PDB file of C-alpha atoms in Angstrom:
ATOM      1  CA  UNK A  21    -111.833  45.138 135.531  1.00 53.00           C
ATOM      2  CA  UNK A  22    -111.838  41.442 134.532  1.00 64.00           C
ATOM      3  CA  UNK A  23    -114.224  38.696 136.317  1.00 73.00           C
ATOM      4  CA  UNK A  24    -112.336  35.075 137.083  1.00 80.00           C
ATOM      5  CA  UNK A  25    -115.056  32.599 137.359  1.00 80.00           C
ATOM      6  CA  UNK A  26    -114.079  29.276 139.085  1.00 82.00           C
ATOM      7  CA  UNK A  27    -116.708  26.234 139.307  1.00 80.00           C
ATOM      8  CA  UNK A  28    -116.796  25.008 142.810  1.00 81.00           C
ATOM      9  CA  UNK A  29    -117.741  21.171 142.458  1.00 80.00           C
ATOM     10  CA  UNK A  30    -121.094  20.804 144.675  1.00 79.00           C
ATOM     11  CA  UNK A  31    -120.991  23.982 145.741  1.00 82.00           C
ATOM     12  CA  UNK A  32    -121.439  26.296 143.111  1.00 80.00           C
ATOM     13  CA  UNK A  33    -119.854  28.762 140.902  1.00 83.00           C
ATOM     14  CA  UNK A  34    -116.870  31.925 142.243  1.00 85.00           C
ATOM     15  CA  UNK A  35    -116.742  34.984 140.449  1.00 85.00           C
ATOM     16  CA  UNK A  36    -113.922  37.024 141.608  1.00 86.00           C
ATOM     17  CA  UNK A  37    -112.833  40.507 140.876  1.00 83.00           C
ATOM     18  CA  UNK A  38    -110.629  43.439 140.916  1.00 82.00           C
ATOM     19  CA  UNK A  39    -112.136  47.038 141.162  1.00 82.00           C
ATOM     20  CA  UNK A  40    -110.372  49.928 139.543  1.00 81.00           C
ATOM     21  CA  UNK A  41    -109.302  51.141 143.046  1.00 80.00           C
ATOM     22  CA  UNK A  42    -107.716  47.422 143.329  1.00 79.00           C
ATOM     23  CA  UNK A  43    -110.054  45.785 145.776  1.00 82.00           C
ATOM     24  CA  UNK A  44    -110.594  41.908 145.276  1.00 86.00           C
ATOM     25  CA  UNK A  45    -114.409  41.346 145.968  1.00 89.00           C
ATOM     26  CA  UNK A  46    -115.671  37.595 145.549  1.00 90.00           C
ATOM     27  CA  UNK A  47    -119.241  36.739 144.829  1.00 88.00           C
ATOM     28  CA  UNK A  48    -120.227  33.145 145.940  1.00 88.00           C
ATOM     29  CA  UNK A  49    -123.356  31.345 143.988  1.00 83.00           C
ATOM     30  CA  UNK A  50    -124.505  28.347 145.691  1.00 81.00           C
ATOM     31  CA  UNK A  51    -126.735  25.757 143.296  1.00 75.00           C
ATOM     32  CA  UNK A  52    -129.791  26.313 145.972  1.00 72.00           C
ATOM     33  CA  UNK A  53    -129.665  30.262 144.965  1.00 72.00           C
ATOM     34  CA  UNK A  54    -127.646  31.557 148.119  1.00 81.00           C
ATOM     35  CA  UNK A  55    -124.971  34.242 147.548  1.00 87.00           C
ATOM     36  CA  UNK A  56    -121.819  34.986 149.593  1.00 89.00           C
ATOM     37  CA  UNK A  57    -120.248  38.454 149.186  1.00 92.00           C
ATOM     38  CA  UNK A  58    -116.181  38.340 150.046  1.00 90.00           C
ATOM     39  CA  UNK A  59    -114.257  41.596 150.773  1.00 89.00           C
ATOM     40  CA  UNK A  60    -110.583  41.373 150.741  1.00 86.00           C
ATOM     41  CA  UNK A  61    -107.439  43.289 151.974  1.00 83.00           C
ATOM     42  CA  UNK A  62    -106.288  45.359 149.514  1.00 76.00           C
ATOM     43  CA  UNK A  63    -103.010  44.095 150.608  1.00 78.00           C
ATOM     44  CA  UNK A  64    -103.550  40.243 150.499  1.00 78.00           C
ATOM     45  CA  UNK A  65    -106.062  39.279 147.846  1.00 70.00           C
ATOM     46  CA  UNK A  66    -106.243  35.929 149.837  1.00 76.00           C
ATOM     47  CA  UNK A  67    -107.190  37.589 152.944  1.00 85.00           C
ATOM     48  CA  UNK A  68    -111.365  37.970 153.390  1.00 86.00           C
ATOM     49  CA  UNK A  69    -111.925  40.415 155.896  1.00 90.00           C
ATOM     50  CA  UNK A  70    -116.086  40.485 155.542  1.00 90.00           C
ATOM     51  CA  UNK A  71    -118.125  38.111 154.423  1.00 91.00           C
ATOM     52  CA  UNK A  72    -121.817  38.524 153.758  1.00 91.00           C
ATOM     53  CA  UNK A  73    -124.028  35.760 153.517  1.00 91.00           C
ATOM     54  CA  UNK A  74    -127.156  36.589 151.046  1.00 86.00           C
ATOM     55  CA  UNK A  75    -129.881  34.796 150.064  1.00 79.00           C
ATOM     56  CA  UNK A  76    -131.588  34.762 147.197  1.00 71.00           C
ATOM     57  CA  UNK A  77    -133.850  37.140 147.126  1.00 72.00           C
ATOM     58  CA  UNK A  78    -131.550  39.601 149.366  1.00 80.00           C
ATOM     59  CA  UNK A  79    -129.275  39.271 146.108  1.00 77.00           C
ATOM     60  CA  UNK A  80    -131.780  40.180 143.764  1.00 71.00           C
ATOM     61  CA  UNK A  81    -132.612  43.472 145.905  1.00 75.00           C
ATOM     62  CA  UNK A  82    -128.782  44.401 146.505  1.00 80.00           C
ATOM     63  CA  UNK A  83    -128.283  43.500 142.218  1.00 74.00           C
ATOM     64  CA  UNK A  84    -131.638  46.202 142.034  1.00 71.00           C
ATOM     65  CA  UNK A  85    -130.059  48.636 144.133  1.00 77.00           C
ATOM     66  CA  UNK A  86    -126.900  48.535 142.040  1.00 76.00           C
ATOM     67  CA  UNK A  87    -128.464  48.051 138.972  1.00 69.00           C
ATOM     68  CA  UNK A  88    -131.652  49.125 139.100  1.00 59.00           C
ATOM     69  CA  UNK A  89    -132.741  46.947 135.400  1.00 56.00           C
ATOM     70  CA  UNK A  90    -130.580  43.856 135.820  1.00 49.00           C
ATOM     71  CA  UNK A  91    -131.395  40.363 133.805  1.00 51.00           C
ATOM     72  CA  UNK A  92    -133.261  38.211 136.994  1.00 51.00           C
ATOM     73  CA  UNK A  93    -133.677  34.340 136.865  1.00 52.00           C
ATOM     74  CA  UNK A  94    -136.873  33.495 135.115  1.00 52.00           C
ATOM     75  CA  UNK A  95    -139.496  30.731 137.183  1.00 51.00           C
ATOM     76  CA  UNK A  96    -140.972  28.691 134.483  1.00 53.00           C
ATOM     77  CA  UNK A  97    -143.544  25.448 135.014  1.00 53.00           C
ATOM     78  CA  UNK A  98    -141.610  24.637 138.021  1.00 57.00           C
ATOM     79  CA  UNK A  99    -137.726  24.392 136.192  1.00 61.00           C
ATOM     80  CA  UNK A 100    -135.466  27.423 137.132  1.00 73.00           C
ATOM     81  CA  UNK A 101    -134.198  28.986 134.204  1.00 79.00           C
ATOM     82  CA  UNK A 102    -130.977  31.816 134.697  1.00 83.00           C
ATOM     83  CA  UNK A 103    -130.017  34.551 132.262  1.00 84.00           C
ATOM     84  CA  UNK A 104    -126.507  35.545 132.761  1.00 86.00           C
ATOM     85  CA  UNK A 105    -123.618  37.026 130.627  1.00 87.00           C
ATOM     86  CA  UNK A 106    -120.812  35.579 129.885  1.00 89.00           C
ATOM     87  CA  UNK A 107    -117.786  37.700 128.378  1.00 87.00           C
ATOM     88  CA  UNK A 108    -115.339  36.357 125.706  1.00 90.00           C
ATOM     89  CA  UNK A 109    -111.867  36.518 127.285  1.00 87.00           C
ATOM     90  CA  UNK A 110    -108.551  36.728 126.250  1.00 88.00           C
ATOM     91  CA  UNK A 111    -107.954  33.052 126.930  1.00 87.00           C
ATOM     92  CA  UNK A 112    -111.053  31.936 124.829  1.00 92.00           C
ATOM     93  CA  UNK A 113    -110.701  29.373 122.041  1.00 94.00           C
ATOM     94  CA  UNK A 114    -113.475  30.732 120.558  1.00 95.00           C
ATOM     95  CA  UNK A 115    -112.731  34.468 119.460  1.00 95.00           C
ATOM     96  CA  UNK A 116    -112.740  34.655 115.914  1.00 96.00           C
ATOM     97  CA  UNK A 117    -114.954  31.319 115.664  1.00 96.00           C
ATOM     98  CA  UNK A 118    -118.673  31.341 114.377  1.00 96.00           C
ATOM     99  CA  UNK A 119    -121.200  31.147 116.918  1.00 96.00           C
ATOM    100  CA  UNK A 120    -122.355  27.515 115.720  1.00 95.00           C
ATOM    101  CA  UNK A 121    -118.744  26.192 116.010  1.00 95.00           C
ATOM    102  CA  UNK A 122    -119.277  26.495 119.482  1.00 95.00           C
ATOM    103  CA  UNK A 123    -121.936  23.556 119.451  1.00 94.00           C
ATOM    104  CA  UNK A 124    -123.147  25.386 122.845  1.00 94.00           C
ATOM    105  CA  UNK A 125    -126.640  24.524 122.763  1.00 93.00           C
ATOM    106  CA  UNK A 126    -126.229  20.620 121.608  1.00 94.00           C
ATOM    107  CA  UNK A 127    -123.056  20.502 124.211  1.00 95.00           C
ATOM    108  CA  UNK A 128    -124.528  22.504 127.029  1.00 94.00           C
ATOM    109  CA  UNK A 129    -128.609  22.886 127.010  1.00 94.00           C
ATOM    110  CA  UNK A 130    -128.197  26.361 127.226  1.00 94.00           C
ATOM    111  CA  UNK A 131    -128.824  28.972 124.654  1.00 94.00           C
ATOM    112  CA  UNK A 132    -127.084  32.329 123.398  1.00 95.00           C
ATOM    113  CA  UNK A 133    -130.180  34.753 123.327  1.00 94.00           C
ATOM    114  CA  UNK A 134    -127.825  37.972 122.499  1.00 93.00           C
ATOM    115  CA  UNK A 135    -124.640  38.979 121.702  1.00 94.00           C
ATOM    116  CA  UNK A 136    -123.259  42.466 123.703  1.00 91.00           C
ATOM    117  CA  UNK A 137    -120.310  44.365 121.418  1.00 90.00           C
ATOM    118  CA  UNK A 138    -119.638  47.697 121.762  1.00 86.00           C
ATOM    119  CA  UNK A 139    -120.685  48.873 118.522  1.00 88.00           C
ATOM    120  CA  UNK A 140    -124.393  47.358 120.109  1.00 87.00           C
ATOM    121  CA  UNK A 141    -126.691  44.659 120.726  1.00 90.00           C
ATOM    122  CA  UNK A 142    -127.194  41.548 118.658  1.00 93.00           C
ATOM    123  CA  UNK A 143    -130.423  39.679 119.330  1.00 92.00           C
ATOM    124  CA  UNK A 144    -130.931  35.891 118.232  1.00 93.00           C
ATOM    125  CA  UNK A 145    -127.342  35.625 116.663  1.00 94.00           C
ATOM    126  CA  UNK A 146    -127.655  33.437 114.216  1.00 94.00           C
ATOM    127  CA  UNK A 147    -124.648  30.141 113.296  1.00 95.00           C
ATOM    128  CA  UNK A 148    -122.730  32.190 111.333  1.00 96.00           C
ATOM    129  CA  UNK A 149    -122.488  34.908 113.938  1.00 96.00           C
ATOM    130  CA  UNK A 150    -118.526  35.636 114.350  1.00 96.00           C
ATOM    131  CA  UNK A 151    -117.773  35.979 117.989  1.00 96.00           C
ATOM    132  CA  UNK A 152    -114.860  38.526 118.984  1.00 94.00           C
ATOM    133  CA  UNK A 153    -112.782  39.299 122.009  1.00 92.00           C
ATOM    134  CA  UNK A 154    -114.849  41.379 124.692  1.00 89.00           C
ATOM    135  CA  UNK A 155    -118.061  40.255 123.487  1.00 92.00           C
ATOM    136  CA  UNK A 156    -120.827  39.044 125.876  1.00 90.00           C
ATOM    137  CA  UNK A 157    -122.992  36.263 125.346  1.00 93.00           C
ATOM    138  CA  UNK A 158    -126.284  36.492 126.880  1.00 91.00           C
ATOM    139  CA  UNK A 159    -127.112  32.995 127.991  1.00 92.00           C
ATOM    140  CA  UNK A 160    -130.507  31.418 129.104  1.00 92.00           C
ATOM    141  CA  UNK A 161    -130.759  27.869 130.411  1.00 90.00           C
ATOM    142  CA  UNK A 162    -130.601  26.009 133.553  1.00 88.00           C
ATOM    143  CA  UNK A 163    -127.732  26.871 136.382  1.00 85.00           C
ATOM    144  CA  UNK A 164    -126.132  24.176 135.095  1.00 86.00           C
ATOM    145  CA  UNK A 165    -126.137  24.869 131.584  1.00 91.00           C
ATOM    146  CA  UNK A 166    -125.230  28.365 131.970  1.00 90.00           C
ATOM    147  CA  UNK A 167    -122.355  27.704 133.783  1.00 87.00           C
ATOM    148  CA  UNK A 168    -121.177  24.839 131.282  1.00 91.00           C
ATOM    149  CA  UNK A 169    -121.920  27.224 128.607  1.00 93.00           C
ATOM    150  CA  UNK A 170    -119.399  29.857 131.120  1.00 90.00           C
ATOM    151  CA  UNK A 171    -116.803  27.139 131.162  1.00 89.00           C
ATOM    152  CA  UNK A 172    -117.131  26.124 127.320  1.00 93.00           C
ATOM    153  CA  UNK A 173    -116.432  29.666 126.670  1.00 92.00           C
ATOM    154  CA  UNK A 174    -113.789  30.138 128.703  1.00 84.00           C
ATOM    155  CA  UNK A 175    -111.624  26.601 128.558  1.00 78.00           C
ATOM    156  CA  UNK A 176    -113.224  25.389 125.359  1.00 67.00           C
TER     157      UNK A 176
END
């Protein structure tokens, strides 16, 4: 199952994807915290046959139902801080690269907390970590950051 995030100018950020039983299920964020699930025809992945509006606190109690431990958005001094993960994909210019190549924190605001690999977790990777296909970056910062730090990841 891969995830295809697209950045929706004024809008928001798409995440899009595929189960294993090859249904196309979109997830809408809004900037202002609302959520938008899409279900599509198994037939034609353009097609959106329901669409649930959520808001944000209706996504946070479907993401505990699902999950019942999953990383929430953190409320600090009045500035909205978001923990997300972000996976190294195959089209990544950074697999291979040192985490402090990345400049990601001086270029984006947000910070890499963690690094997810199979073999386990990484906490507070350090400059030198080495990043590596599959790998998830657990990123804290504002919406914004996070999702520049997303698209830095992704596009480079």
């Amino acid at each position: 199952m891969g995830t295809r995030r697209t950045p929706l100018p004024g809008v928001g950020t798409q995440f899009d994807f595929t189960t294993e039983a090859g249904r196309h299920i979109s997830v809408v964020v809004h900037h202002d915290g609302r959520r938008f699930l899409g279900f599509y025809k198994s037939d034609d992945p353009d097609a959106c046959v329901v669409e649930v509006p959520l808001s944000s606190e209706e996504a946070t109690a479907l993401a505990h139902l699902i999950d019942p431990a999953p990383i929430d958005a953190v409320r600090t001094d009045g500035i909205d801080l978001v923990t997300e993960h972000i996976q190294i994909g195959v089209r990544s210019p950074y697999i291979g690269s040192l985490l402090g190549e990345t400049r990601a924190r001086s270029r984006t605001g947000a910070s890499v907390v963690a690094v997810l690999r199979r073999t386990g977790a990484h906490p507070s990777p350090a400059p030198d970590f080495r990043l590596a296909l599959g790998d998830t970056l657990v990123a804290v910062g504002t919406r914004e950051g996070v999702d520049a730090l997303a698209e830095l990841i992704s596009e480079g």
